[in-house]
């Protein structure tokens, strides 16, 4: 089996992810390889470890750096990266760009790994391992759900994909958007009926797919169906969301506190529908750390390990301090949070696994209150993070700019202190270092179902019902549930709905999809970004994939 997996992986890597012929170099078969339940679990878990990688990194980048909430500005001598970050921000990417290749490759590699495990487990007599047919159905349909997840993300990024249901075949062409949609739908519908339901509200989540997880993915498929296949399926999405909330697939409820779904014990949150476990020095939910934080932010967190000082929120203010949201409706992510929102507080670890806030903004100080100093534009000066983009260090007598009013604000004009930094995954200090990366990745949570249902109701001319659902999610973010700016039937429109998605799911790798669903991804403007060509709603098939398989057709707009 090990040889088989390695062979499949090498084929996926070297042949554009669609040449799936296998060569067997020994006589190991599933029936002879598996000796215990431990071996079965190892095979089951392998594609889930791929999913842990897949839901971060380049997939996250394609969702967030192409949209209106995050950016990697050039900061002096750092982060120009051959113009890569600007290409994504300005919607000028090409079929040669690496994030796109890694996402294509990773999508179909995930399918191949899950199919490989499914093939092996399907051949086993589970009774020989003191396991039941129900256990086998559970394992096989968890893998079906995982296959559907990879195809769903791939459909979202690229449109139709090569559909394969076994690891035999050579240079498969792309299936149509509709065929890919139908394949995902079929897998999830079957999984919903065969996966067990959550049995107890206080049951700890350990990364296994349950019926609600498959139902949530099917709801996502229907929710975005118009973008995928040109047909609206909001009514189908609404029914699934109503059933999930009503407990048809098990007892789930909104977490009563804002950080319950993100904290160190979020595996116990009643809101989690599917998580990806994380544990210090094992499979860690930590990919973002290096890019998000300043080199010296380790002093702020009081931890070992520096970062690269790349990503930040797009600015809410001009260099002169005026709010951008008076000029355009998208973007300005930090200022979209109400000042009374508990999440808007600066991040501070208070000990014992407790923390407050989720942003780094203003003077950068150690936990003891000492000044943290810069090392680039503000070398040996106090580091102060600003919700602006501009070369403030170049303003003054004898410098490039006479006043702040002259400063341009664009992707090329960052500094080391540019932009608010997000701390959505809590980071403890050295004293509690055993908690580090103890927060799981909450990949599907009930608040998403609430907002999906709210948007479906809004689209079905029930803004009052939509507002109630949104406010159910919002109220935990304010002291005593006193929300100073609740959603109402009168103030709910497309932009307010997008604001609510952006606030609740800031940094969770979905923003591009939400903008596309509202037809604003290529038509609207936001900070340093103008409308782009409509074909940019999908990414190109990577040149490297087509080079390995000339049966692959390129997406419209990207040439041959």
Coordinates of C-alpha atoms in Angstrom, one line a residue:
X1 CA 0.0 0.0 0.0
X2 CA 2.8 2.4 0.8
X3 CA 4.3 1.9 -2.6
X4 CA 0.9 2.3 -4.2
X5 CA 0.4 5.7 -2.5
X6 CA 3.8 6.9 -3.4
X7 CA 3.3 5.9 -7.0
X8 CA 0.0 7.7 -7.2
X9 CA 1.6 10.8 -5.7
X10 CA 4.5 10.8 -8.1
X11 CA 2.1 10.5 -11.0
X12 CA 0.0 13.3 -9.7
X13 CA 3.0 15.5 -9.3
X14 CA 4.7 14.8 -12.7
X15 CA 1.8 14.5 -15.1
X16 CA -0.5 17.4 -14.5
X17 CA -2.5 15.6 -11.9
X18 CA -4.6 13.7 -14.4
X19 CA -2.4 10.8 -15.6
X20 CA -3.4 8.2 -13.0
X21 CA -2.0 5.0 -14.4
X22 CA -0.3 3.0 -11.7
X23 CA 2.5 0.5 -11.8
X24 CA 2.8 -2.0 -9.0
X25 CA 6.3 -3.0 -8.0
X26 CA 5.4 -5.7 -5.4
X27 CA 2.6 -8.0 -4.5
X28 CA 1.4 -6.2 -1.5
X29 CA -2.4 -6.0 -1.5
X30 CA -4.8 -4.4 1.1
X31 CA -5.8 -7.9 2.3
X32 CA -2.2 -8.7 3.2
X33 CA -1.0 -5.3 4.3
X34 CA -3.6 -4.4 6.9
X35 CA -2.8 -6.1 10.2
X36 CA -4.8 -4.1 12.7
X37 CA -7.4 -1.4 13.3
X38 CA -4.4 0.9 13.6
X39 CA -3.4 0.3 10.0
X40 CA -7.0 1.0 8.9
X41 CA -7.0 4.3 10.8
X42 CA -3.6 5.3 9.3
X43 CA -4.9 4.8 5.8
X44 CA -8.1 6.7 6.6
X45 CA -6.2 9.6 8.2
X46 CA -3.6 10.1 5.4
X47 CA -5.9 12.1 3.0
X48 CA -7.1 14.1 6.0
X49 CA -3.6 15.3 6.7
X50 CA -3.5 16.5 3.1
X51 CA -6.7 18.4 3.8
X52 CA -5.0 20.1 6.7
X53 CA -2.4 21.5 4.3
X54 CA -4.9 22.1 1.5
X55 CA -7.2 24.4 3.5
X56 CA -4.3 26.9 4.2
X57 CA -1.4 28.2 2.2
X58 CA -2.0 28.9 -1.5
X59 CA -5.7 28.1 -1.4
X60 CA -6.2 30.7 1.3
X61 CA -4.1 33.1 -0.6
X62 CA -6.2 32.8 -3.8
X63 CA -9.3 33.5 -1.7
X64 CA -8.0 36.4 0.3
X65 CA -5.3 38.3 -1.6
X66 CA -7.4 38.5 -4.7
X67 CA -10.3 40.1 -2.7
X68 CA -10.9 43.2 -0.6
X69 CA -9.7 42.3 2.9
X70 CA -6.0 41.3 2.8
X71 CA -2.9 42.3 1.0
X72 CA 0.9 41.8 1.0
X73 CA 2.2 45.2 0.1
X74 CA 5.8 45.8 -0.9
X75 CA 7.6 47.0 2.2
X76 CA 10.8 48.8 1.1
X77 CA 13.2 46.1 0.0
X78 CA 10.8 43.3 1.0
X79 CA 7.9 41.5 -0.5
X80 CA 7.9 42.7 -4.1
X81 CA 8.4 39.0 -5.1
X82 CA 8.8 39.7 -8.8
X83 CA 5.4 41.5 -8.7
X84 CA 3.5 38.3 -7.7
X85 CA 1.5 39.9 -4.9
X86 CA 0.5 42.8 -7.1
X87 CA -0.6 40.5 -9.9
X88 CA -3.1 38.8 -7.6
X89 CA -4.3 42.0 -6.0
X90 CA -4.8 43.7 -9.4
X91 CA -6.3 40.5 -11.0
X92 CA -3.4 40.1 -13.5
X93 CA -2.4 36.6 -12.6
X94 CA -1.4 34.2 -15.3
X95 CA -1.4 30.4 -15.9
X96 CA 2.3 30.4 -14.9
X97 CA 1.7 31.6 -11.4
X98 CA 2.7 29.2 -8.7
X99 CA -0.2 29.6 -6.2
X100 CA -2.5 28.5 -9.0
X101 CA -0.4 25.5 -10.0
X102 CA -0.1 24.4 -6.3
X103 CA -3.9 24.7 -5.9
X104 CA -4.6 22.6 -9.1
X105 CA -2.0 20.0 -8.1
X106 CA -3.2 19.9 -4.5
X107 CA -6.8 19.6 -5.4
X108 CA -6.4 16.5 -7.5
X109 CA -3.7 15.1 -5.3
X110 CA -6.3 15.2 -2.5
X111 CA -8.8 13.3 -4.6
X112 CA -6.2 10.7 -5.5
X113 CA -5.2 10.2 -1.9
X114 CA -8.8 9.8 -0.7
X115 CA -9.6 7.4 -3.6
X116 CA -6.5 5.3 -2.8
X117 CA -7.6 4.9 0.8
X118 CA -11.2 4.3 -0.2
X119 CA -10.1 1.6 -2.7
X120 CA -8.1 -0.2 0.0
X121 CA -10.6 0.0 2.8
X122 CA -13.5 -1.1 0.5
X123 CA -11.7 -4.4 -0.1
X124 CA -11.3 -5.3 3.5
X125 CA -13.4 -7.6 5.7
X126 CA -13.8 -5.4 8.7
X127 CA -15.0 -8.3 10.9
X128 CA -11.4 -9.6 10.9
X129 CA -10.4 -6.5 12.8
X130 CA -13.3 -6.6 15.3
X131 CA -15.0 -3.8 13.4
X132 CA -18.5 -3.7 11.9
X133 CA -20.0 -2.9 8.6
X134 CA -21.2 0.4 10.1
X135 CA -17.6 1.2 10.8
X136 CA -16.7 0.4 7.2
X137 CA -19.6 2.6 5.8
X138 CA -18.4 5.4 8.1
X139 CA -14.9 5.3 6.8
X140 CA -15.8 5.0 3.2
X141 CA -18.2 7.8 3.3
X142 CA -15.9 10.1 5.3
X143 CA -13.6 9.6 2.3
X144 CA -16.4 10.2 -0.1
X145 CA -17.1 13.5 1.7
X146 CA -13.4 14.4 1.5
X147 CA -13.3 13.7 -2.2
X148 CA -16.4 15.9 -2.6
X149 CA -14.7 18.7 -0.6
X150 CA -11.6 18.7 -2.9
X151 CA -13.8 18.7 -6.0
X152 CA -16.0 21.5 -4.5
X153 CA -12.9 23.7 -3.9
X154 CA -11.6 22.8 -7.4
X155 CA -14.9 23.7 -9.0
X156 CA -14.9 27.0 -7.2
X157 CA -11.3 27.8 -8.3
X158 CA -11.2 26.4 -11.8
X159 CA -14.6 25.2 -13.0
X160 CA -15.0 21.6 -14.3
X161 CA -12.2 19.2 -13.4
X162 CA -11.1 15.7 -14.6
X163 CA -13.4 13.3 -12.7
X164 CA -11.9 10.0 -11.8
X165 CA -13.3 7.3 -9.5
X166 CA -10.4 5.0 -9.6
X167 CA -6.6 5.5 -10.0
X168 CA -6.5 4.0 -13.4
X169 CA -6.6 6.1 -16.5
X170 CA -4.3 8.3 -18.5
X171 CA -4.4 12.0 -19.4
X172 CA -8.0 12.5 -18.5
X173 CA -9.8 15.6 -20.0
X174 CA -11.8 18.0 -17.9
X175 CA -15.4 17.2 -17.3
X176 CA -17.9 20.0 -17.7
X177 CA -18.9 22.3 -14.8
X178 CA -22.3 20.5 -14.6
X179 CA -20.7 17.1 -14.6
X180 CA -18.4 18.1 -11.8
X181 CA -21.3 19.7 -9.9
X182 CA -23.3 16.5 -10.3
X183 CA -20.4 14.3 -9.1
X184 CA -20.0 16.3 -5.9
X185 CA -23.8 16.3 -5.3
X186 CA -23.9 12.5 -5.7
X187 CA -21.1 11.9 -3.3
X188 CA -22.5 14.1 -0.7
X189 CA -26.1 12.9 -0.9
X190 CA -24.9 9.4 -0.4
X191 CA -22.6 10.4 2.5
X192 CA -25.4 12.2 4.3
X193 CA -27.5 9.0 4.4
X194 CA -24.6 6.8 5.5
X195 CA -22.5 8.9 7.9
X196 CA -23.5 8.8 11.6
X197 CA -25.1 11.8 13.2
X198 CA -23.6 13.7 16.1
X199 CA -25.1 12.0 19.2
X200 CA -24.4 14.4 22.0
X201 CA -24.1 18.2 22.2
X202 CA -21.0 18.0 24.4
X203 CA -19.2 15.4 22.3
X204 CA -15.6 16.4 21.5
X205 CA -14.9 16.9 17.8
X206 CA -11.9 14.9 16.6
X207 CA -11.8 15.7 12.9
X208 CA -14.2 13.0 11.7
X209 CA -16.8 13.9 9.1
X210 CA -20.4 13.4 10.4
X211 CA -23.7 13.7 8.5
X212 CA -23.9 17.4 9.3
X213 CA -20.5 18.0 7.7
X214 CA -21.6 16.4 4.4
X215 CA -24.9 18.4 4.6
X216 CA -23.0 21.6 5.1
X217 CA -20.8 21.0 2.1
X218 CA -23.9 20.2 0.0
X219 CA -25.4 23.4 1.2
X220 CA -22.3 25.3 0.1
X221 CA -22.5 23.6 -3.3
X222 CA -26.1 24.8 -3.8
X223 CA -25.5 28.2 -2.2
X224 CA -22.9 29.0 -4.9
X225 CA -24.5 27.0 -7.7
X226 CA -25.2 30.1 -9.9
X227 CA -21.5 30.8 -10.1
X228 CA -20.7 27.2 -10.8
X229 CA -23.4 26.1 -13.3
X230 CA -25.5 29.2 -13.9
X231 CA -28.5 27.9 -12.0
X232 CA -29.7 29.3 -8.7
X233 CA -30.3 26.7 -6.0
X234 CA -30.8 28.9 -3.0
X235 CA -34.0 27.1 -2.0
X236 CA -32.1 23.8 -1.8
X237 CA -29.4 25.4 0.2
X238 CA -32.0 26.9 2.5
X239 CA -33.7 23.6 3.3
X240 CA -30.3 22.0 4.2
X241 CA -29.4 24.9 6.5
X242 CA -32.8 24.8 8.2
X243 CA -32.4 21.1 8.8
X244 CA -28.9 21.5 10.2
X245 CA -30.0 24.2 12.6
X246 CA -33.1 22.2 13.6
X247 CA -30.9 19.3 14.7
X248 CA -31.8 16.9 11.9
X249 CA -28.1 15.8 11.7
X250 CA -27.3 16.1 15.4
X251 CA -27.3 18.7 18.2
X252 CA -25.3 21.8 17.2
X253 CA -25.7 25.3 18.7
X254 CA -23.9 28.7 18.4
X255 CA -21.1 29.1 20.8
X256 CA -22.1 31.6 23.5
X257 CA -18.8 33.4 23.5
X258 CA -17.1 35.0 20.5
X259 CA -13.8 33.1 20.7
X260 CA -15.2 29.7 21.6
X261 CA -14.9 28.5 18.1
X262 CA -11.3 29.8 17.8
X263 CA -9.8 29.2 21.2
X264 CA -7.5 26.4 22.6
X265 CA -10.4 24.2 23.5
X266 CA -12.5 24.8 20.3
X267 CA -12.8 21.0 19.8
X268 CA -15.4 21.3 22.6
X269 CA -17.4 24.1 21.0
X270 CA -21.0 23.1 20.3
X271 CA -20.7 25.2 17.1
X272 CA -18.1 23.0 15.4
X273 CA -19.5 20.9 12.6
X274 CA -16.1 19.7 11.2
X275 CA -12.7 20.6 12.5
X276 CA -9.1 19.7 11.6
X277 CA -7.2 18.8 14.7
X278 CA -4.1 20.7 15.6
X279 CA -1.5 19.9 18.3
X280 CA 1.9 21.5 19.1
X281 CA 4.8 19.7 17.3
X282 CA 2.4 17.4 15.4
X283 CA 0.0 18.4 12.7
X284 CA -0.2 22.1 13.4
X285 CA -2.7 24.8 12.4
X286 CA 0.1 27.4 12.0
X287 CA 0.8 28.0 8.3
X288 CA -0.1 31.7 8.6
X289 CA 2.2 32.6 11.4
X290 CA 5.3 33.4 9.3
X291 CA 3.5 35.6 6.8
X292 CA 1.1 37.5 9.2
X293 CA 3.5 39.0 11.8
X294 CA 6.4 41.3 12.1
X295 CA 9.9 40.0 12.7
X296 CA 9.8 41.4 16.2
X297 CA 6.2 40.4 17.0
X298 CA 7.7 37.4 18.8
X299 CA 8.4 39.9 21.6
X300 CA 4.7 40.9 21.7
X301 CA 3.6 37.3 21.9
X302 CA 6.5 36.4 24.2
X303 CA 7.4 33.3 22.1
X304 CA 10.3 32.0 20.2
X305 CA 10.3 32.2 16.5
X306 CA 10.3 35.2 14.2
X307 CA 8.0 35.9 11.2
X308 CA 8.3 37.4 7.7
X309 CA 6.1 40.5 8.0
X310 CA 4.1 40.1 4.9
X311 CA 0.3 40.0 5.2
X312 CA -2.0 42.5 6.7
X313 CA -5.5 43.9 6.4
X314 CA -6.2 46.2 3.6
X315 CA -6.3 49.8 4.9
X316 CA -9.5 51.4 6.2
X317 CA -8.0 54.9 6.0
X318 CA -6.1 57.1 3.6
X319 CA -2.6 58.3 4.6
X320 CA -4.3 61.5 5.7
X321 CA -6.7 59.6 8.0
X322 CA -10.0 59.8 6.0
X323 CA -12.1 56.6 5.9
X324 CA -12.2 54.8 2.6
X325 CA -15.7 53.4 3.2
X326 CA -17.0 56.8 2.3
X327 CA -15.5 56.3 -1.2
X328 CA -16.3 52.6 -1.9
X329 CA -18.4 50.0 -0.1
X330 CA -16.1 47.0 -0.1
X331 CA -12.9 46.6 1.9
X332 CA -12.0 48.6 5.0
X333 CA -12.1 45.4 7.0
X334 CA -10.9 46.7 10.4
X335 CA -13.4 49.6 10.4
X336 CA -16.3 47.4 9.5
X337 CA -16.1 46.1 13.1
X338 CA -18.1 48.2 15.5
X339 CA -16.0 49.9 18.2
X340 CA -18.0 48.0 20.9
X341 CA -17.2 44.6 19.3
X342 CA -15.1 42.5 21.7
X343 CA -13.1 41.2 18.7
X344 CA -11.9 44.7 17.8
X345 CA -9.8 44.9 21.0
X346 CA -6.0 44.5 20.6
X347 CA -5.0 40.9 21.0
X348 CA -3.7 40.2 24.5
X349 CA -2.9 36.8 26.1
X350 CA -4.1 36.9 29.7
X351 CA -2.8 33.5 30.8
X352 CA -4.3 30.1 31.5
X353 CA -5.5 29.7 27.9
X354 CA -7.5 33.0 28.1
X355 CA -7.1 35.9 25.7
X356 CA -9.0 39.0 24.5
X357 CA -9.2 40.7 21.1
X358 CA -7.9 39.6 17.8
X359 CA -5.9 42.5 16.2
X360 CA -2.5 44.0 16.4
X361 CA -2.8 47.8 16.0
X362 CA -1.1 50.8 17.5
X363 CA 2.0 50.9 19.6
X364 CA 3.7 47.5 19.7
X365 CA 4.6 46.6 23.3
X366 CA 5.8 43.6 25.1
X367 CA 3.5 42.0 27.7
X368 CA 5.4 44.0 30.3
X369 CA 4.7 47.3 28.5
X370 CA 8.2 47.8 27.0
X371 CA 8.5 49.4 23.5
X372 CA 9.2 47.0 20.6
X373 CA 11.4 48.6 18.0
X374 CA 11.5 48.3 14.3
X375 CA 14.3 47.1 12.1
X376 CA 13.7 48.6 8.7
X377 CA 12.1 52.1 8.0
X378 CA 11.8 52.5 11.8
X379 CA 15.1 51.0 12.8
X380 CA 15.5 51.3 16.6
X381 CA 12.3 53.4 16.7
X382 CA 9.0 52.5 18.4
X383 CA 7.0 50.2 16.1
X384 CA 3.4 51.5 15.7
X385 CA 1.0 49.6 13.4
X386 CA -1.3 51.7 11.4
X387 CA -4.5 51.0 9.4
X388 CA -3.0 52.8 6.5
X389 CA -0.6 52.2 3.6
X390 CA 1.9 54.8 2.8
X391 CA 5.6 55.7 3.1
X392 CA 5.3 57.8 6.2
X393 CA 9.0 57.5 6.8
X394 CA 9.6 59.5 3.7
X395 CA 7.7 62.6 4.8
X396 CA 9.4 65.6 6.2
X397 CA 11.9 68.4 5.5
X398 CA 14.4 67.3 2.9
X399 CA 12.6 64.0 2.2
X400 CA 10.6 62.7 -0.7
X401 CA 7.3 64.1 0.4
X402 CA 6.6 67.5 2.1
X403 CA 3.5 66.3 3.8
X404 CA 1.3 63.3 4.5
X405 CA -1.3 64.7 2.0
X406 CA 1.2 63.9 -0.8
X407 CA 1.6 60.3 0.0
X408 CA 0.3 57.7 -2.5
X409 CA -1.4 54.6 -1.1
X410 CA -1.0 51.6 -3.2
X411 CA 0.5 48.1 -3.2
X412 CA 4.1 49.3 -3.8
X413 CA 4.0 51.8 -0.8
X414 CA 4.1 49.6 2.3
X415 CA 6.4 49.9 5.3
X416 CA 7.3 47.5 8.1
X417 CA 4.5 48.8 10.3
X418 CA 1.9 48.9 7.5
X419 CA -1.5 47.4 8.2
X420 CA -3.5 45.9 11.0
X421 CA -2.5 42.3 11.8
X422 CA -5.1 39.6 12.5
X423 CA -4.7 37.1 15.4
X424 CA -7.6 34.8 14.9
X425 CA -5.8 31.8 16.1
X426 CA -4.6 32.6 19.7
X427 CA -0.9 32.4 20.5
X428 CA 0.1 31.8 24.2
X429 CA 3.2 33.1 25.8
X430 CA 6.3 31.0 26.8
X431 CA 4.8 30.1 30.2
X432 CA 1.9 28.3 28.4
X433 CA 3.9 27.1 25.4
X434 CA 2.3 23.7 25.7
X435 CA -0.9 25.3 24.4
X436 CA 0.7 26.7 21.3
X437 CA -1.2 25.6 18.2
X438 CA -3.7 23.8 20.4
X439 CA -6.6 25.5 18.6
X440 CA -8.1 23.3 15.8
X441 CA -9.0 24.7 12.4
X442 CA -12.8 25.2 12.6
X443 CA -13.3 24.3 8.9
X444 CA -17.1 24.2 9.1
X445 CA -19.1 25.8 11.9
X446 CA -22.7 26.5 12.6
X447 CA -22.4 30.3 12.2
X448 CA -21.8 29.7 8.5
X449 CA -25.1 27.8 8.3
X450 CA -26.8 30.7 10.1
X451 CA -25.4 33.2 7.6
X452 CA -26.2 31.0 4.6
X453 CA -29.7 30.7 5.7
X454 CA -29.9 34.4 6.4
X455 CA -28.7 35.2 2.9
X456 CA -31.2 32.7 1.4
X457 CA -34.0 34.4 3.2
X458 CA -32.8 37.8 2.1
X459 CA -32.8 36.7 -1.5
X460 CA -36.3 35.2 -1.0
X461 CA -37.6 38.6 0.1
X462 CA -37.6 37.9 3.9
X463 CA -35.1 40.5 5.2
X464 CA -36.7 40.4 8.7
X465 CA -36.0 36.6 9.0
X466 CA -32.5 37.1 7.7
X467 CA -31.8 39.9 10.2
X468 CA -32.9 37.7 13.1
X469 CA -30.5 35.0 12.1
X470 CA -27.5 37.4 11.6
X471 CA -28.2 39.1 14.9
X472 CA -28.2 35.7 16.6
X473 CA -24.6 35.3 15.5
X474 CA -23.6 39.0 16.2
X475 CA -24.8 39.3 19.8
X476 CA -22.1 37.2 21.4
X477 CA -19.6 39.8 20.3
X478 CA -20.9 42.5 22.6
X479 CA -21.0 42.8 26.3
X480 CA -24.3 41.5 27.5
X481 CA -25.4 40.9 23.9
X482 CA -26.0 44.7 23.5
X483 CA -25.3 45.2 19.8
X484 CA -25.3 48.9 19.0
X485 CA -25.7 48.3 15.2
X486 CA -27.9 45.2 14.7
X487 CA -29.0 44.2 11.2
X488 CA -32.6 45.2 10.4
X489 CA -34.9 44.6 7.5
X490 CA -34.4 48.2 6.6
X491 CA -30.5 48.2 6.5
X492 CA -29.9 44.8 5.0
X493 CA -28.8 44.8 1.4
X494 CA -26.1 43.1 -0.6
X495 CA -23.3 45.1 0.9
X496 CA -24.4 44.8 4.5
X497 CA -24.7 41.0 4.0
X498 CA -21.2 41.0 2.5
X499 CA -20.0 43.0 5.5
X500 CA -21.5 40.4 7.9
X501 CA -19.7 37.6 6.0
X502 CA -16.5 39.6 6.1
X503 CA -16.7 40.4 9.8
X504 CA -17.6 36.9 11.1
X505 CA -15.3 35.0 8.8
X506 CA -12.4 37.5 8.5
X507 CA -9.3 35.6 7.4
X508 CA -11.0 32.2 7.1
X509 CA -10.3 31.8 3.4
X510 CA -13.7 32.4 1.7
X511 CA -13.9 36.1 0.7
X512 CA -13.4 35.7 -3.0
X513 CA -16.2 33.1 -3.2
X514 CA -18.6 35.5 -1.4
X515 CA -17.8 38.4 -3.7
X516 CA -18.3 36.2 -6.7
X517 CA -21.7 35.0 -5.4
X518 CA -22.8 38.7 -5.2
X519 CA -21.2 39.4 -8.7
X520 CA -18.8 41.9 -7.2
X521 CA -15.5 40.2 -7.5
X522 CA -14.7 41.6 -11.0
X523 CA -17.1 44.5 -11.1
X524 CA -16.5 46.5 -7.9
X525 CA -13.6 48.6 -6.6
X526 CA -11.8 48.6 -3.3
X527 CA -8.5 49.9 -2.0
X528 CA -6.0 50.2 -4.9
X529 CA -8.2 47.9 -7.0
X530 CA -10.3 48.6 -10.0
X531 CA -12.9 46.4 -11.7
X532 CA -11.3 43.5 -13.8
X533 CA -12.3 41.2 -16.7
X534 CA -15.3 38.9 -16.0
X535 CA -13.3 35.8 -16.8
X536 CA -11.2 36.4 -13.7
X537 CA -13.9 34.8 -11.6
X538 CA -12.1 31.6 -12.4
X539 CA -8.4 30.9 -12.4
X540 CA -6.6 29.5 -15.4
X541 CA -5.6 25.8 -15.7
X542 CA -1.9 26.0 -14.9
X543 CA 0.5 25.8 -17.8
X544 CA 2.4 23.0 -16.0
X545 CA -0.8 20.9 -15.9
X546 CA -1.5 21.4 -19.6
X547 CA 2.1 20.6 -20.4
X548 CA 1.7 17.2 -18.7
X549 CA -1.7 16.5 -20.3
X550 CA -2.6 18.1 -23.6
X551 CA -6.2 16.9 -23.2
X552 CA -6.8 19.7 -20.7
X553 CA -8.7 22.7 -22.0
X554 CA -7.8 26.2 -20.8
X555 CA -10.5 28.4 -19.3
X556 CA -11.8 31.3 -21.4
X557 CA -9.8 34.5 -21.4
X558 CA -6.5 32.9 -20.7
X559 CA -5.4 32.0 -24.2
X560 CA -4.4 28.5 -25.2

